[in-house]
CSV table of C-alpha atoms and ligand atoms in Angstrom, one decimal:
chain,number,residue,atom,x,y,z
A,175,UNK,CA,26.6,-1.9,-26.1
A,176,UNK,CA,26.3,0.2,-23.1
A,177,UNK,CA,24.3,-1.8,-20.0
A,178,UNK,CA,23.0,0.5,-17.6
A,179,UNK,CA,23.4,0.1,-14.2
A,180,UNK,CA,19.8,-1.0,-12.8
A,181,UNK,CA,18.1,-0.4,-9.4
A,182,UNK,CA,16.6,-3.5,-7.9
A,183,UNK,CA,13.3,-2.0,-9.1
A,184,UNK,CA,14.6,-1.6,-12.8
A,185,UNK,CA,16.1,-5.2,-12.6
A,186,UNK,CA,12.6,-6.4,-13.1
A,187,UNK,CA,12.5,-9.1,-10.8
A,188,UNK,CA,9.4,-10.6,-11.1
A,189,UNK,CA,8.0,-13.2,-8.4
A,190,UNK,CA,8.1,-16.3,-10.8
A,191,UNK,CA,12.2,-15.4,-12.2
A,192,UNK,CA,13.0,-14.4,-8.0
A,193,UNK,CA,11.3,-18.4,-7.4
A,194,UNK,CA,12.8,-19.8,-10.4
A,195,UNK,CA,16.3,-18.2,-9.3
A,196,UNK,CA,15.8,-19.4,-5.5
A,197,UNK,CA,15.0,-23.0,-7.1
A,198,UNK,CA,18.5,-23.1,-8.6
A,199,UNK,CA,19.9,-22.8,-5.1
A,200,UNK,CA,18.0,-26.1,-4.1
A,201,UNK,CA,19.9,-28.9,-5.7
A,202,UNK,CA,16.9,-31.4,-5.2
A,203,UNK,CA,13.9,-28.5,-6.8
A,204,UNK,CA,12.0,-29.8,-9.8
A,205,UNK,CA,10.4,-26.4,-10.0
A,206,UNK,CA,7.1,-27.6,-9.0
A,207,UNK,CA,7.6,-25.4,-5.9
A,208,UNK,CA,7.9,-22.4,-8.2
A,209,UNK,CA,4.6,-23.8,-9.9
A,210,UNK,CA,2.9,-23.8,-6.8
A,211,UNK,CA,3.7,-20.1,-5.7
A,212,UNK,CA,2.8,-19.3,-9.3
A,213,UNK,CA,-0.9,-20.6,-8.6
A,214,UNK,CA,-1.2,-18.6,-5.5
A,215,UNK,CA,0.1,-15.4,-7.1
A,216,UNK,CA,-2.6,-15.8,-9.8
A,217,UNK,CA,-5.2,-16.6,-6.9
A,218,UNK,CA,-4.2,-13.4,-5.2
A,219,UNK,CA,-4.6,-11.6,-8.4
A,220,UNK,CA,-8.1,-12.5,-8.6
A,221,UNK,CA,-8.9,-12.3,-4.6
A,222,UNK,CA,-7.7,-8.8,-4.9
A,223,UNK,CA,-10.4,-8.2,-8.4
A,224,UNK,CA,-13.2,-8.9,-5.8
A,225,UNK,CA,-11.6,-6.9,-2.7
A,226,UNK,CA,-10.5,-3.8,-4.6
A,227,UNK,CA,-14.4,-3.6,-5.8
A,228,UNK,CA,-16.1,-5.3,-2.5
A,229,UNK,CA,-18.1,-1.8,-2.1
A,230,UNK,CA,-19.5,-2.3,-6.0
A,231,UNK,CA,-20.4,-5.2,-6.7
A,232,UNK,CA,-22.3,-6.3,-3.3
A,233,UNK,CA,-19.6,-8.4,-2.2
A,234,UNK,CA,-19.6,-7.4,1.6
A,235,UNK,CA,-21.5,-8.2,4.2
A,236,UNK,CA,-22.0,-12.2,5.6
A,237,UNK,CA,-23.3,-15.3,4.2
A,238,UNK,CA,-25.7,-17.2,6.7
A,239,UNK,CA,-22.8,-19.6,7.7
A,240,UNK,CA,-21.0,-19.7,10.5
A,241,UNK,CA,-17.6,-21.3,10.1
A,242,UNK,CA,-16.0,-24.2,12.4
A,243,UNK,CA,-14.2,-22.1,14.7
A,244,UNK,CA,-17.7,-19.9,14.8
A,245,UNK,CA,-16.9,-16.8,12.8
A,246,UNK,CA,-19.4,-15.7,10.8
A,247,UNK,CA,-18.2,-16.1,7.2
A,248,UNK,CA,-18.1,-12.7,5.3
A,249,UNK,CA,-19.4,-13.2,1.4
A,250,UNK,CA,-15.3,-12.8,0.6
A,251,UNK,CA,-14.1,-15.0,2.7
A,252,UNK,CA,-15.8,-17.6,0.8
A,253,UNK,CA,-15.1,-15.9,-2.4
A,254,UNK,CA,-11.4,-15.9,-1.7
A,255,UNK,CA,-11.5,-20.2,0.2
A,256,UNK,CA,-13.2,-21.1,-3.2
A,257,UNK,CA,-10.4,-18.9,-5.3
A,258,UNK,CA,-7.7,-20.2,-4.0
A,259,UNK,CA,-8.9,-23.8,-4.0
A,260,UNK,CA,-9.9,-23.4,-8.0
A,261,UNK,CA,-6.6,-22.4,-9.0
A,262,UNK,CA,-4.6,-24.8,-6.8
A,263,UNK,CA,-6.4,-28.1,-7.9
A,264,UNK,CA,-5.3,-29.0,-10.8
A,265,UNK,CA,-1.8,-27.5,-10.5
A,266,UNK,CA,-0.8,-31.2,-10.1
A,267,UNK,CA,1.8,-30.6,-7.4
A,268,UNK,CA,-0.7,-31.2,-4.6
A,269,UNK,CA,-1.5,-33.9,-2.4
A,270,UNK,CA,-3.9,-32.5,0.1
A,271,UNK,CA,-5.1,-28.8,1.1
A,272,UNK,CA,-6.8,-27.6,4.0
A,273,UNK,CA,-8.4,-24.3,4.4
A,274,UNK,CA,-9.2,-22.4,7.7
A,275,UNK,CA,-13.1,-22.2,6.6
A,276,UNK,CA,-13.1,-25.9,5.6
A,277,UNK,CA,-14.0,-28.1,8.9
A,278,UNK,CA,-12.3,-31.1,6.8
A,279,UNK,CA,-9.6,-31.7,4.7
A,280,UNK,CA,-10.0,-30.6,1.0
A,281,UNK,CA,-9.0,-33.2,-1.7
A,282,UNK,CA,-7.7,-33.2,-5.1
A,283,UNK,CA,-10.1,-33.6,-7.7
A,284,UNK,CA,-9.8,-36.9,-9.5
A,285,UNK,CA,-9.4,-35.9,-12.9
A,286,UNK,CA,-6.1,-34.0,-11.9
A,287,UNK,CA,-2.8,-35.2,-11.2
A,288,UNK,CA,-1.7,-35.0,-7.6
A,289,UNK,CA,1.9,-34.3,-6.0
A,290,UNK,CA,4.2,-34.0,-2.9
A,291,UNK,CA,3.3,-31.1,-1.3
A,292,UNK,CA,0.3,-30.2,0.9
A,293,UNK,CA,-1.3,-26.7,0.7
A,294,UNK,CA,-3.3,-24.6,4.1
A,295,UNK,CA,-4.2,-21.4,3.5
A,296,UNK,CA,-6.6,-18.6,5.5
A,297,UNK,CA,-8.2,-17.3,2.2
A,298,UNK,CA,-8.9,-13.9,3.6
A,299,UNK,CA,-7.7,-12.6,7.0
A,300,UNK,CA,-8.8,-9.6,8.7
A,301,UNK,CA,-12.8,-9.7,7.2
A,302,UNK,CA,-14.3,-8.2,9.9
A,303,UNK,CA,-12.8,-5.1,8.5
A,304,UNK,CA,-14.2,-5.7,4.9
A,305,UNK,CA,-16.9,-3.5,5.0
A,306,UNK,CA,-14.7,-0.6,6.1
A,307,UNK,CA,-12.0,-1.1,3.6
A,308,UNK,CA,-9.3,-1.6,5.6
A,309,UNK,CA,-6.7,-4.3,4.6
A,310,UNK,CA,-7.1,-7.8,4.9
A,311,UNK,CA,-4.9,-10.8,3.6
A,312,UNK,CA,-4.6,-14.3,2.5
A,313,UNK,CA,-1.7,-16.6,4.3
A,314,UNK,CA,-0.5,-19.5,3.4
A,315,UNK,CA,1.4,-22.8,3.9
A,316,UNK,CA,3.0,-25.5,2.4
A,317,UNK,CA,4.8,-28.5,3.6
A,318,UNK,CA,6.3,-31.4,1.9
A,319,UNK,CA,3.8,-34.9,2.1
A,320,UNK,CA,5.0,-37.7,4.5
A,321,UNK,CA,2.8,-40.9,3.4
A,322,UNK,CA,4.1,-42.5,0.4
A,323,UNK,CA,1.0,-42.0,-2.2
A,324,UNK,CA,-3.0,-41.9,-2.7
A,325,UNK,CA,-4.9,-39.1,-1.2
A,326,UNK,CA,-3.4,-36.7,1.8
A,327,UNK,CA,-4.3,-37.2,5.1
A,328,UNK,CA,-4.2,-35.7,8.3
A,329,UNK,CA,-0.4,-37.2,8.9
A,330,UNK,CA,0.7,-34.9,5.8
A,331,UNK,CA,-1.0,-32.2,7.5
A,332,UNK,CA,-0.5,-31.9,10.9
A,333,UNK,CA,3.5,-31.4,11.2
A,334,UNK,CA,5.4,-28.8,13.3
A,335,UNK,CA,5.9,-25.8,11.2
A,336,UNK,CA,9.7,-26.4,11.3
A,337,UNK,CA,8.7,-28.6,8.4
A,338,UNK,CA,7.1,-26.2,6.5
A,339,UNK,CA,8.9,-25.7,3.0
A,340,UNK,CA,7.9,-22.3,2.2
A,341,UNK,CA,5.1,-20.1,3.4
A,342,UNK,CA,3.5,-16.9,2.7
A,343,UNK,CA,1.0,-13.5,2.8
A,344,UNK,CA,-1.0,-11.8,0.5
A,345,UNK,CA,-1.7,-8.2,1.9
A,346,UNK,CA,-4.8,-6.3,0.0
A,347,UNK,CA,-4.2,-2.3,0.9
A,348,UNK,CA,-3.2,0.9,-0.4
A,349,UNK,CA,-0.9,-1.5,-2.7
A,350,UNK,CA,-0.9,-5.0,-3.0
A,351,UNK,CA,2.1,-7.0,-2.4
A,352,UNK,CA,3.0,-11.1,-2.0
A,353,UNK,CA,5.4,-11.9,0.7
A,354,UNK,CA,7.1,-15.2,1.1
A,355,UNK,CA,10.0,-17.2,2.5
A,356,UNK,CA,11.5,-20.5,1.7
A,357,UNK,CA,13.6,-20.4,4.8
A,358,UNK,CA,16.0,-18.1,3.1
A,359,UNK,CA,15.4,-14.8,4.1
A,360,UNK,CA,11.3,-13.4,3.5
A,361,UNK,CA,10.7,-11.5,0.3
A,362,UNK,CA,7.9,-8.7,-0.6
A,363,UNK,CA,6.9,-8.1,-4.0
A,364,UNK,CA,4.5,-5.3,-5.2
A,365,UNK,CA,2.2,-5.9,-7.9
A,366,UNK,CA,2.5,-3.3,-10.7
A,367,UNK,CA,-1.2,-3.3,-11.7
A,368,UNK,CA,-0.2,-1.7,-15.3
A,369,UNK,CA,1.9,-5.2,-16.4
A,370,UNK,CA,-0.2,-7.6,-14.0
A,371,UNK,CA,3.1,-8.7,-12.1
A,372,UNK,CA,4.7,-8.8,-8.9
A,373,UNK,CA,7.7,-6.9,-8.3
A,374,UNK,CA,10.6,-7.1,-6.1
A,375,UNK,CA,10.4,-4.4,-4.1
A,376,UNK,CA,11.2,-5.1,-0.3
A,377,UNK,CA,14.7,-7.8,-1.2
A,378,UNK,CA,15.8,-9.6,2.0
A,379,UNK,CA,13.4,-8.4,5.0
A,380,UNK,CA,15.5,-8.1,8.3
A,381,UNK,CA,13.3,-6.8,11.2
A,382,UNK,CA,14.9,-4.7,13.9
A,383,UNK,CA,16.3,-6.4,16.6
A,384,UNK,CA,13.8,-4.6,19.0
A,385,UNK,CA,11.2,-1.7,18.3
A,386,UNK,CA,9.2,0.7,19.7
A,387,UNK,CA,5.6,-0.5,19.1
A,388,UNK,CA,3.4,-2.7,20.5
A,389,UNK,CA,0.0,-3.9,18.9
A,390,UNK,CA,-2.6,-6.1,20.9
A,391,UNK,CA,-6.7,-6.1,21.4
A,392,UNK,CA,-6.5,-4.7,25.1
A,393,UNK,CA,-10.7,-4.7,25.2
A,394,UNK,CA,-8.9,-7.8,27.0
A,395,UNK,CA,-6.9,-6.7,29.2
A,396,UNK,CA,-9.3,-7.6,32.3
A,397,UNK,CA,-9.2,-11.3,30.5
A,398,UNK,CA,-5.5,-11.5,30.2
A,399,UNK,CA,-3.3,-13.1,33.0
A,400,UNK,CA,-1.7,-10.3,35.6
A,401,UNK,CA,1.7,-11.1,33.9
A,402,UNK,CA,0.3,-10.4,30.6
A,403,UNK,CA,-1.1,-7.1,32.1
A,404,UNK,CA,2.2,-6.4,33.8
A,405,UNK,CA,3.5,-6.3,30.5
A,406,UNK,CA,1.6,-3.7,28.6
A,407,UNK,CA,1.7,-1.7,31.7
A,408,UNK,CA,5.4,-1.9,31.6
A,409,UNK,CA,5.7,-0.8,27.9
A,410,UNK,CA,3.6,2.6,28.6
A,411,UNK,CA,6.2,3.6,31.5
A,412,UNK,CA,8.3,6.1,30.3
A,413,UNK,CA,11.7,5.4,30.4
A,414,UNK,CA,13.8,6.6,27.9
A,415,UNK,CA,16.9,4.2,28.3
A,416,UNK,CA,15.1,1.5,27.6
A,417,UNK,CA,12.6,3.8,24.3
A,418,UNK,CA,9.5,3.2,26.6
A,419,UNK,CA,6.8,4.1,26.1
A,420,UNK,CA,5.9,2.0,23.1
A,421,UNK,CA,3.3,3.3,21.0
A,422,UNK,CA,0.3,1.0,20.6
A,423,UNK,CA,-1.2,0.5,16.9
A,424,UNK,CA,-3.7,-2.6,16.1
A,425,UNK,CA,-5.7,-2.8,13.0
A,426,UNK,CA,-7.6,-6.0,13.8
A,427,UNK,CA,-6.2,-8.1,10.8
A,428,UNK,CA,-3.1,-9.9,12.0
A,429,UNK,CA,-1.6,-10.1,8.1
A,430,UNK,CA,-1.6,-6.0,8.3
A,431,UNK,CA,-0.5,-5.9,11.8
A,432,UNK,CA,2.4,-8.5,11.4
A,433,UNK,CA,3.5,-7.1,8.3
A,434,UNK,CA,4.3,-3.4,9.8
A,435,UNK,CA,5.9,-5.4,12.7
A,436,UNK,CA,8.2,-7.1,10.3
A,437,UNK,CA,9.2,-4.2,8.9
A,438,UNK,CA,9.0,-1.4,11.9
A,439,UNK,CA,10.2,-3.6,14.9
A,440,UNK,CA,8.0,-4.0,18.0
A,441,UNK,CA,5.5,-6.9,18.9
A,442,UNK,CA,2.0,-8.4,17.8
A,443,UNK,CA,0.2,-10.6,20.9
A,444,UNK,CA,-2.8,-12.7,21.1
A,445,UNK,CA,-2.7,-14.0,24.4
A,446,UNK,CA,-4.6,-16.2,25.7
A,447,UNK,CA,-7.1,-15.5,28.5
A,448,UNK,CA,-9.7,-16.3,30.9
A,449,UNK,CA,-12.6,-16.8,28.1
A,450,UNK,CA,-9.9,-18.3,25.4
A,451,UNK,CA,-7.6,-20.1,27.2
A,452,UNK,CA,-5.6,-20.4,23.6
A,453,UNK,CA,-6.3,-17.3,22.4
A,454,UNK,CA,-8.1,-16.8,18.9
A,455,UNK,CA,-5.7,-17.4,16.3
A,456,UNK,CA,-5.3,-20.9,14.6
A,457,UNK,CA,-2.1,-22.4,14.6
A,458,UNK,CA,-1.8,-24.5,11.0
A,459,UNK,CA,-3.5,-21.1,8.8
A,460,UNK,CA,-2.0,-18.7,11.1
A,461,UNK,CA,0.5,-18.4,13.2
A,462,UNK,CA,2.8,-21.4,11.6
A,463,UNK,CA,3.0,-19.3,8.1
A,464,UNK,CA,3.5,-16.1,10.0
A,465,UNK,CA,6.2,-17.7,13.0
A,466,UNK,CA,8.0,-19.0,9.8
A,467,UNK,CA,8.4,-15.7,7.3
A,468,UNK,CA,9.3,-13.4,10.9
A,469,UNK,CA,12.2,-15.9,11.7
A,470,UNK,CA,13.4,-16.2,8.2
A,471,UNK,CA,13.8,-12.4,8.5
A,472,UNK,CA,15.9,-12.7,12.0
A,473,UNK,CA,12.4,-12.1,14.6
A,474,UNK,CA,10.8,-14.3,16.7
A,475,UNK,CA,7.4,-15.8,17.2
A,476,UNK,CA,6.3,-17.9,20.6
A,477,UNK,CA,2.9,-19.0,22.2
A,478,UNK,CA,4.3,-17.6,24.9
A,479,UNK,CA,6.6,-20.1,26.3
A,480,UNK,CA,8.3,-21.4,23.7
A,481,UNK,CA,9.0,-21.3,19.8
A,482,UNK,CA,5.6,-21.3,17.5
A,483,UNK,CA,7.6,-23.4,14.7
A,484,UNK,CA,8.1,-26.3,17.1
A,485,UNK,CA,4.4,-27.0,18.2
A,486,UNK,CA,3.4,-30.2,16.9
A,487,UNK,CA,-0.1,-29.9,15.9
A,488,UNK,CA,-3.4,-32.4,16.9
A,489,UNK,CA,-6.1,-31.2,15.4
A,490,UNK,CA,-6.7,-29.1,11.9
A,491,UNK,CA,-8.1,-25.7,13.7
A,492,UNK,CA,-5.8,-25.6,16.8
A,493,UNK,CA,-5.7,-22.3,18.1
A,494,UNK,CA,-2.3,-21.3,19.8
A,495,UNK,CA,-1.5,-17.9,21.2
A,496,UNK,CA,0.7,-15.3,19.5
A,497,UNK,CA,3.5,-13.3,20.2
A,498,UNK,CA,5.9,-12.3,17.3
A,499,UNK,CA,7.8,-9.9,16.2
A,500,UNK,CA,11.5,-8.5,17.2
A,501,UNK,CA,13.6,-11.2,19.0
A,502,UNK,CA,14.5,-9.0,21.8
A,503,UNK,CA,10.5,-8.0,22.3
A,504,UNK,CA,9.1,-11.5,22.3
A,505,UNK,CA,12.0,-12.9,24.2
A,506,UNK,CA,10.9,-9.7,27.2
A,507,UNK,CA,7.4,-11.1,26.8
A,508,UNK,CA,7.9,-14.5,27.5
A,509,UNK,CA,9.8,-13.6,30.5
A,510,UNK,CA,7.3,-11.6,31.7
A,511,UNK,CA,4.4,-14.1,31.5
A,512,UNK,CA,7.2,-16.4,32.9
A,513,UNK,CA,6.8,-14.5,36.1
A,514,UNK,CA,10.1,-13.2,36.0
A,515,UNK,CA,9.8,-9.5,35.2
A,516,UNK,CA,7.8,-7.2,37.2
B,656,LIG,P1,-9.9,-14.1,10.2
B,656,LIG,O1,-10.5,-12.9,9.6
B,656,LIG,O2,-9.1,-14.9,9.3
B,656,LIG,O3,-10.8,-14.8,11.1
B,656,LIG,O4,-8.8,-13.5,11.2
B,656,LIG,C1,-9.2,-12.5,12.1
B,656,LIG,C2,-8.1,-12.4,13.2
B,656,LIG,C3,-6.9,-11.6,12.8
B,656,LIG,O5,-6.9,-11.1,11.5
B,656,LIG,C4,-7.0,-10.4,13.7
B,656,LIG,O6,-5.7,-10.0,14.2
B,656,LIG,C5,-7.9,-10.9,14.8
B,656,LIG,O7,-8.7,-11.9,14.3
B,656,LIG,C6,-8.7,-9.8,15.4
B,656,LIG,O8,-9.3,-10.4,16.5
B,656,LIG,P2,-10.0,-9.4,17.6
B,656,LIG,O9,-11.2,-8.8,16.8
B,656,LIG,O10,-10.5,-10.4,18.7
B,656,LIG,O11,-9.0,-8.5,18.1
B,657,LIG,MN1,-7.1,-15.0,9.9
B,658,LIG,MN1,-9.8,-15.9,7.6
């Protein structure tokens, strides 16, 4: 019988077979890792239902609630916390999950078997572009549980994200496509609407050592530190030794803006500054996930002055400022706000 040769495309590599091949690799995986990233796929599945139709079916716009780090919660943020949650709970492979729009912990249901592994996720990111149809994401976050048994608690929560055992985003846009990383190497699959699944599509994401673009809110620039100014300035100098000037892009939803950093090169900042000392984004639904997929493709992700992955958390809703992307651009940054580039 004649096999033809396949493209990576053809080989039909679905997200569960890529998990389940992954898992073989891990001598000590029971496969209820794989069951786990099975839930979230299906919860993405049905976030996107909602986000591909916001516009029809009156799901933009805000509730009344304002959410504990005080955004106001868009319809499908809540849409997307309560998603997620429904089709992780009775999985039976979690201990514990935490959501960026839940002030406190979320526990598992009694009626359903719990596990060893503990669950954050930032059901939708980016929905402050909702109404304009421009792409948000979910992220997500899982770590292994550290107290022997009973319910999760804020010890199984609150490690360093060097602990994290695998991690991920969902990006809603032109296409849709689950990326994730289990520490070896990050992974993007496309969903092919016409057979419901998730297809390998971007194998093995390595992102540029260095790039040409930067992508930052600079309605803050009079906020940020002079370092952090002398920064951006020095990007737009032309200078074509060293490929300045950058060219600046920023969408305003960190899951879109990170994910063309991972795969064009350059640098994503939140800096702190004078009104946010920590900047905006949360460290445990954020930045963790994020730090943790751009290293497993070769970047770098730092608050700044050191590595994002080895922050040990104290509180669920930390925020920690941001500044990932290609090792040799975040490791200019931090010299600059080090004071030692001017
Ligand atoms: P979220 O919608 O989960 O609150 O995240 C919004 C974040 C992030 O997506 C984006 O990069 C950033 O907020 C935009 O903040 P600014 O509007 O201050 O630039
Ligand atoms: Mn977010
Ligand atoms: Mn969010």
């Amino acid at each position: 019988m004649h096999i033809p040769q396949t493209s990576p495309a053809q080989k039909f590599m679905t997200l569960e077979r890529h998990i389940i091949e992954g898992e073989r690799s891990h001598p000590d995986a029971t496969g209820e890792f794989s069951a786990l990233l099975h839930g979230l796929s299906l919860a993405a599945k049905l976030v996107w239902r909602e986000v591909s139709k916001a516009g029809l079916v009156n799901m933009q716009g805000s509730t009344k609630r304002v959410n504990v780090t005080g955004d106001v919660v868009k319809k499908l943020d809540e849409f997307a916390d309560e998603t997620i949650y429904k089709a992780m709970d009775h999985v039976g492979h979690l201990c514990v999950m935490a959501s960026e729009e839940n002030e406190d912990l979320l526990q598992i249901p009694k009626q359903y078997p719990s596990g060893k592994y503990v669950l954050l996720y930032d059901p939708l990111d980016g929905s402050s572009n909702i109404d304009a149809n421009i792409t948000v994401g979910s992220i997500f976050s899982i770590f292994q549980r550290v107290t022997e048994s009973g319910n999760g608690t804020l010890e199984d929560v609150l490690q360093c994200g060097l602990k994290q055992i695998g991690a991920g985003y969902v990006l809603y846009s032109s296409s849709m496509m689950f990326i994730y990383s289990t520490g070896q190497g990050a992974h993007g699959f496309t969903l092919d609407p016409t057979v419901g699944e998730f297809l390998l599509s971007h194998e093995n994401i390595r992102i540029p050592k260095q790039g040409s673009i930067y992508s930052v809110n600079e309605g803050n620039f009079n906020r940020w530190d002079p370092n952090m100014q002398r920064y951006v300035q020095y990007l737009k100098e032309d200078d074509k030794e060293t490929g300045r000037p950058y060219s600046s892009r920023y969408i305003g939803s960190l899951v879109g803006d990170v994910h063309r950093t991972l795969l064009y090169g350059g640098i994503y900042c939140y800096p702190g500054d004078t009104k946010n000392p920590d900047g905006k984004l949360r460290l445990m639904y954020e930045n963790n996930p994020l730090a943790f997929i751009v290293e497993a493709a070769g970047g770098a992700a730092s608050n700044g002055k050191g590595r994002i992955l080895e922050i040990q958390p104290e509180t669920l809703h930390q925020r920690s400022p941001l500044f990932i992307g290609s090792a040799d651009d975040v490791r200019l940054a931090e010299e600059f706000l080090a004071g030692k580039r001017t």
